Amino acid sequence: MIISVVIPLYNEEQNIKILHQALTETLSNIEHDYEIIYIDDGSTDETLNILEEIQSKDNKVMVLSLRRNFGQTAAFAAGFDFARGDIVITMDGDMQNDPKDIPKFIEAIKGYDIVSGWRKDRKDPFLTRRLPSMIANWLISKVTGVKLHDYGCSLKAYRRDVVKNLKLYGEMHRFIPAVASWYGVRIKEVETIHHPRLHGKSKYGISRTIKVLLDLITVKFLQSFSTKPIQFFGPLGVVFSLTGLFISAYLTVEKFIKNIPIGGRPLLLLGVLLIIVGVQIIGMGLLGEMIVRVYHESQKKPIYTIKKILSSI
Ligand code: UDP
Ligand code: MG
């Protein structure tokens, strides 16, 4: 079995050497073969030079250097594309995750497809990090139905086929367990050690919360309606249109039967607006249906995933 460790690095010049040493110490003591993939995410400091130096001395190391800063999710995606291992482990490159946890993850993944870390004793500021994260974890668990204590922990282990089949966008790497659960994977959670950041600065601020929230809406929508958008937009559009039609019918009666002028009534505007918006929402659902067909049929992507085929033919 080969273990691939995938680590994105963005301006982590002070951490790399310590990280590499700690990693090598742990990995050389496990019974499996391993590779370490460092992804330089367009760093502007000495990160790439230090990585080049490490790579030239250690043949277990692969370095991918991205042309510019594409973000952590893209860096992970690059690492997944190049990983050759049967098990792929991801972690942060700032030494906040501890390489010593890796054997625990390799052990835990037996019988599972994903092992997700839980920074139970997290060493980050409360107000800007732990509190938003607590709310986010609760919300993501509720919305996606995949209950994890710590979605944001980068230290995770995946079986090869999980990461090879994933397409990642936005800030989506934290949603991998939720996204993968659509394919029916088995997920386990293990507690991990967490350290405060000793060198360099965190690359994120509180604004990340909004991005994560938007990604959550996307994930939820795709999870529930990606193969049937009309069932999401349809009912909404029908309710809007019917309400509009009802209002308009009422106003028509007022005008032609009771002879009351309706030109200056706000209700008229509302009725017309609801009809137009309703029809457009239904139209959006139908467009969605066409996009779904283009997506699945042009790429011959099935709308199901098979675990096993039993047949004697
Ligand atoms: N990172 C990256 N590209 C980015 C931002 C971050 O590759 O655009 C890397 C960063 O170098 C680190 C990891 O992602 O290895 C986690 O980043 P950080 O420690 O800043 O996040 P935090 O722990 O504060 O959530
Ligand atoms: Mg960090």
XYZ file of C-alpha atoms and ligand atoms in Angstrom:
339
model
C 0.000 0.000 0.000
C 1.215 3.487 -0.827
C 0.350 6.525 1.272
C 0.222 9.947 -0.384
C 0.395 12.990 1.844
C -0.918 16.121 0.148
C 0.007 19.503 1.622
C -0.844 22.953 0.206
C 1.586 25.728 1.057
C 1.127 29.433 0.605
C 3.910 31.594 2.004
C 4.977 29.113 4.666
C 8.756 29.591 4.365
C 9.343 29.299 8.101
C 7.322 26.131 8.507
C 8.396 23.882 5.653
C 11.657 22.532 7.018
C 10.204 21.761 10.433
C 7.202 20.201 8.754
C 9.237 18.053 6.404
C 11.415 16.776 9.186
C 8.449 15.860 11.371
C 6.700 14.188 8.442
C 9.702 12.136 7.421
C 10.214 11.020 10.999
C 6.665 9.693 11.220
C 6.340 8.309 7.707
C 9.627 6.437 7.677
C 8.380 4.477 10.679
C 5.187 3.200 9.108
C 5.139 -0.113 7.280
C 3.855 1.357 4.021
C 5.578 3.077 1.174
C 4.825 6.773 0.975
C 5.104 9.955 -1.069
C 4.745 13.569 -0.007
C 3.210 16.034 -2.447
C 3.830 19.672 -1.603
C 1.787 22.161 -3.570
C 3.215 25.655 -3.692
C 0.105 27.755 -4.175
C 1.804 30.706 -5.884
C 3.845 31.745 -2.855
C 5.687 35.059 -3.037
C 8.281 34.229 -0.383
C 11.027 31.593 -0.271
C 8.569 28.675 -0.114
C 9.291 27.348 -3.605
C 13.070 27.605 -3.239
C 12.985 25.692 0.021
C 10.730 23.060 -1.551
C 13.113 22.675 -4.490
C 15.966 22.135 -2.089
C 14.010 19.505 -0.145
C 12.905 17.742 -3.329
C 16.457 17.501 -4.656
C 17.505 15.641 -1.513
C 14.465 13.432 -0.955
C 13.048 11.191 -3.683
C 9.821 10.652 -1.749
C 8.905 14.266 -2.397
C 6.977 15.697 -5.321
C 6.563 19.455 -5.628
C 3.810 21.061 -7.670
C 4.187 24.773 -8.169
C 1.025 26.577 -9.221
C 1.425 29.626 -11.466
C -0.463 31.899 -9.104
C -2.365 31.733 -5.836
C -5.405 29.615 -6.694
C -6.491 28.953 -3.102
C -6.358 25.974 -0.820
C -9.133 24.025 -2.553
C -7.429 24.228 -5.946
C -4.115 23.270 -4.358
C -5.718 20.171 -2.851
C -7.293 19.341 -6.222
C -3.874 19.542 -7.903
C -2.427 17.245 -5.256
C -5.276 14.745 -5.717
C -4.693 14.660 -9.476
C -1.044 13.726 -9.028
C -1.349 11.443 -5.995
C -0.410 7.824 -6.687
C -1.231 6.431 -3.265
C -3.985 4.005 -2.309
C -4.683 6.268 0.627
C -4.447 10.035 0.343
C -3.890 12.085 3.463
C -4.343 15.850 3.451
C -3.064 18.288 6.036
C -2.108 21.935 6.562
C 1.461 22.994 6.031
C 1.657 25.351 8.985
C 2.299 22.680 11.624
C -1.111 23.269 13.216
C -1.937 19.662 12.328
C 0.482 17.148 13.776
C 2.173 14.600 11.474
C 2.258 12.234 14.477
C -1.485 11.691 13.944
C -0.953 10.105 10.519
C -0.547 6.467 11.685
C -3.814 6.829 13.594
C -5.543 7.837 10.362
C -4.063 4.942 8.389
C -5.298 2.601 11.089
C -8.734 4.218 11.263
C -9.449 4.083 7.527
C -9.708 0.290 7.560
C -13.339 -0.413 6.732
C -14.034 3.232 5.897
C -13.604 5.512 2.880
C -12.939 8.801 4.648
C -11.437 9.558 8.037
C -11.984 13.124 9.166
C -10.005 14.850 11.902
C -11.627 16.548 14.853
C -9.565 19.281 16.505
C -11.226 18.744 19.853
C -8.892 21.080 21.673
C -8.468 23.661 18.963
C -5.771 26.289 19.435
C -7.198 29.213 17.502
C -8.768 32.512 18.642
C -12.316 32.051 19.920
C -14.226 34.969 18.446
C -12.868 34.999 14.897
C -12.284 31.263 14.479
C -13.770 28.807 16.927
C -17.177 30.458 17.278
C -17.867 30.854 13.517
C -16.538 27.346 13.058
C -18.873 25.916 15.719
C -21.864 27.534 14.048
C -20.666 26.422 10.599
C -20.167 22.819 11.697
C -23.595 22.675 13.255
C -25.175 24.210 10.155
C -23.309 22.033 7.664
C -24.151 18.891 9.641
C -27.827 19.869 9.766
C -28.094 20.902 6.126
C -26.104 18.096 4.519
C -27.088 15.363 6.950
C -23.438 14.298 7.365
C -22.706 14.827 11.038
C -19.117 15.841 11.762
C -17.788 17.919 14.647
C -15.098 19.604 12.604
C -15.546 20.121 8.886
C -12.706 22.622 8.752
C -9.945 20.261 9.901
C -7.586 19.732 6.976
C -6.166 16.522 8.393
C -8.224 13.898 6.636
C -7.599 10.537 4.987
C -9.315 9.311 1.854
C -9.342 6.149 -0.152
C -7.929 6.717 -3.616
C -11.193 6.363 -5.527
C -12.862 9.030 -3.373
C -10.443 11.800 -4.327
C -10.024 10.642 -7.908
C -13.752 11.019 -8.539
C -14.161 14.408 -6.921
C -14.508 17.719 -8.689
C -13.746 20.619 -6.378
C -14.767 24.259 -6.752
C -14.812 27.398 -4.612
C -13.902 26.752 -0.974
C -15.258 23.262 -1.388
C -12.471 21.192 0.148
C -14.102 21.324 3.563
C -17.265 19.829 2.091
C -15.570 16.747 0.643
C -17.162 14.414 3.232
C -20.591 15.869 2.481
C -20.105 15.769 -1.285
C -18.617 12.276 -1.178
C -21.500 11.045 0.939
C -23.733 11.382 -2.160
C -21.752 8.516 -3.622
C -22.418 6.551 -0.474
C -19.053 6.562 1.314
C -18.442 5.468 4.891
C -17.031 8.229 7.079
C -15.282 8.021 10.411
C -14.180 10.809 12.727
C -11.061 10.707 14.904
C -9.735 13.238 17.380
C -6.547 15.035 16.447
C -3.907 17.121 18.123
C -3.937 20.803 17.221
C -1.223 23.380 17.740
C -1.286 27.163 17.627
C 0.360 28.692 14.571
C 3.954 29.403 15.552
C 5.332 30.885 12.328
C 3.777 32.946 9.580
C 0.260 34.319 9.399
C -3.119 32.697 8.819
C -4.312 33.204 5.258
C -7.950 33.691 6.177
C -10.108 36.178 8.044
C -13.690 36.268 9.184
C -14.834 36.838 5.572
C -14.286 33.151 4.917
C -17.529 32.474 6.826
C -19.607 34.045 4.058
C -17.836 32.064 1.351
C -18.389 28.858 3.273
C -22.059 29.725 3.689
C -22.479 30.295 -0.055
C -20.701 27.040 -0.814
C -23.037 25.306 1.598
C -26.045 26.576 -0.371
C -24.447 25.247 -3.572
C -23.675 21.893 -1.985
C -27.185 21.556 -0.600
C -28.754 22.462 -3.926
C -26.583 20.020 -5.853
C -27.150 17.332 -3.260
C -30.931 17.593 -3.412
C -31.741 18.754 -6.914
C -28.775 18.306 -9.246
C -30.631 15.757 -11.362
C -34.081 17.331 -11.026
C -33.871 21.151 -10.927
C -37.490 21.563 -12.083
C -38.600 19.973 -8.813
C -36.879 22.764 -6.915
C -37.866 25.693 -9.127
C -41.210 24.304 -10.293
C -43.214 24.445 -7.050
C -41.838 27.907 -6.250
C -42.794 29.205 -9.686
C -46.226 27.607 -9.562
C -47.006 29.150 -6.160
C -45.897 32.593 -7.400
C -47.832 32.372 -10.664
C -51.009 31.026 -9.066
C -51.000 33.758 -6.416
C -50.516 36.348 -9.173
C -53.289 34.840 -11.253
C -55.624 34.789 -8.279
C -54.927 38.467 -7.513
C -55.434 39.400 -11.158
C -58.688 37.459 -11.346
C -59.931 39.240 -8.256
C -59.060 42.624 -9.755
C -60.751 41.677 -13.038
C -63.964 40.954 -11.158
C -63.681 44.298 -9.354
C -63.209 46.131 -12.612
C -65.751 44.488 -14.906
C -68.461 43.364 -12.534
C -68.311 45.905 -9.748
C -67.054 48.692 -12.010
C -64.416 49.846 -9.522
C -61.345 51.456 -11.167
C -58.196 49.431 -10.442
C -55.565 51.559 -12.207
C -54.129 53.058 -9.013
C -54.094 49.941 -6.847
C -50.776 48.526 -5.633
C -52.320 45.045 -5.709
C -52.358 45.235 -9.508
C -48.590 45.644 -9.563
C -48.145 42.742 -7.164
C -50.359 40.463 -9.243
C -48.504 41.213 -12.482
C -45.129 40.908 -10.779
C -45.930 37.512 -9.284
C -47.096 36.127 -12.628
C -43.965 37.299 -14.438
C -41.574 36.136 -11.721
C -43.373 32.820 -11.393
C -43.153 32.091 -15.101
C -39.469 33.004 -15.084
C -38.711 30.716 -12.158
C -40.388 27.820 -13.959
C -38.361 28.735 -17.040
C -35.187 28.588 -14.941
C -36.130 25.107 -13.771
C -36.649 23.976 -17.363
C -33.295 25.458 -18.385
C -31.790 23.581 -15.452
C -33.315 20.354 -16.740
C -31.663 20.922 -20.119
C -28.303 21.615 -18.482
C -28.578 18.409 -16.450
C -29.166 16.442 -19.637
C -26.256 18.093 -21.415
C -24.031 17.390 -18.420
C -24.892 13.742 -17.988
C -25.454 12.714 -21.597
C -22.546 14.508 -23.234
C -20.106 13.026 -20.742
C -21.913 9.704 -20.430
C -22.095 10.300 -16.693
C -24.624 8.020 -15.006
C -26.926 9.504 -12.370
C -26.132 6.647 -9.998
C -22.995 5.079 -8.494
C -22.465 1.341 -8.389
C -20.709 -0.335 -5.494
C -20.527 -3.886 -6.816
C -21.883 -5.929 -9.701
C -22.828 -9.571 -9.150
C -23.497 -11.447 -12.358
C -22.611 -14.751 -13.917
C -22.990 -13.571 -17.503
N -3.113 27.794 1.892
C -2.940 27.652 0.509
N -3.456 28.603 -0.323
C -4.180 29.675 0.156
C -4.376 29.772 1.548
C -3.847 28.818 2.397
O -2.325 26.709 0.057
O -4.628 30.482 -0.657
C -2.550 26.779 2.788
C -1.679 27.343 3.899
O -0.350 27.510 3.480
C -1.799 26.279 4.977
C -3.205 25.780 4.796
O -3.602 26.138 3.476
O -0.903 25.212 4.746
C -4.169 26.347 5.819
O -4.094 27.742 5.838
P -4.151 28.605 7.185
O -3.262 28.005 8.217
O -3.886 30.018 6.817
O -5.665 28.429 7.618
P -6.210 28.355 9.122
O -5.467 27.259 9.819
O -5.937 29.697 9.709
O -7.665 28.065 8.964
Mg -3.499 27.118 10.017
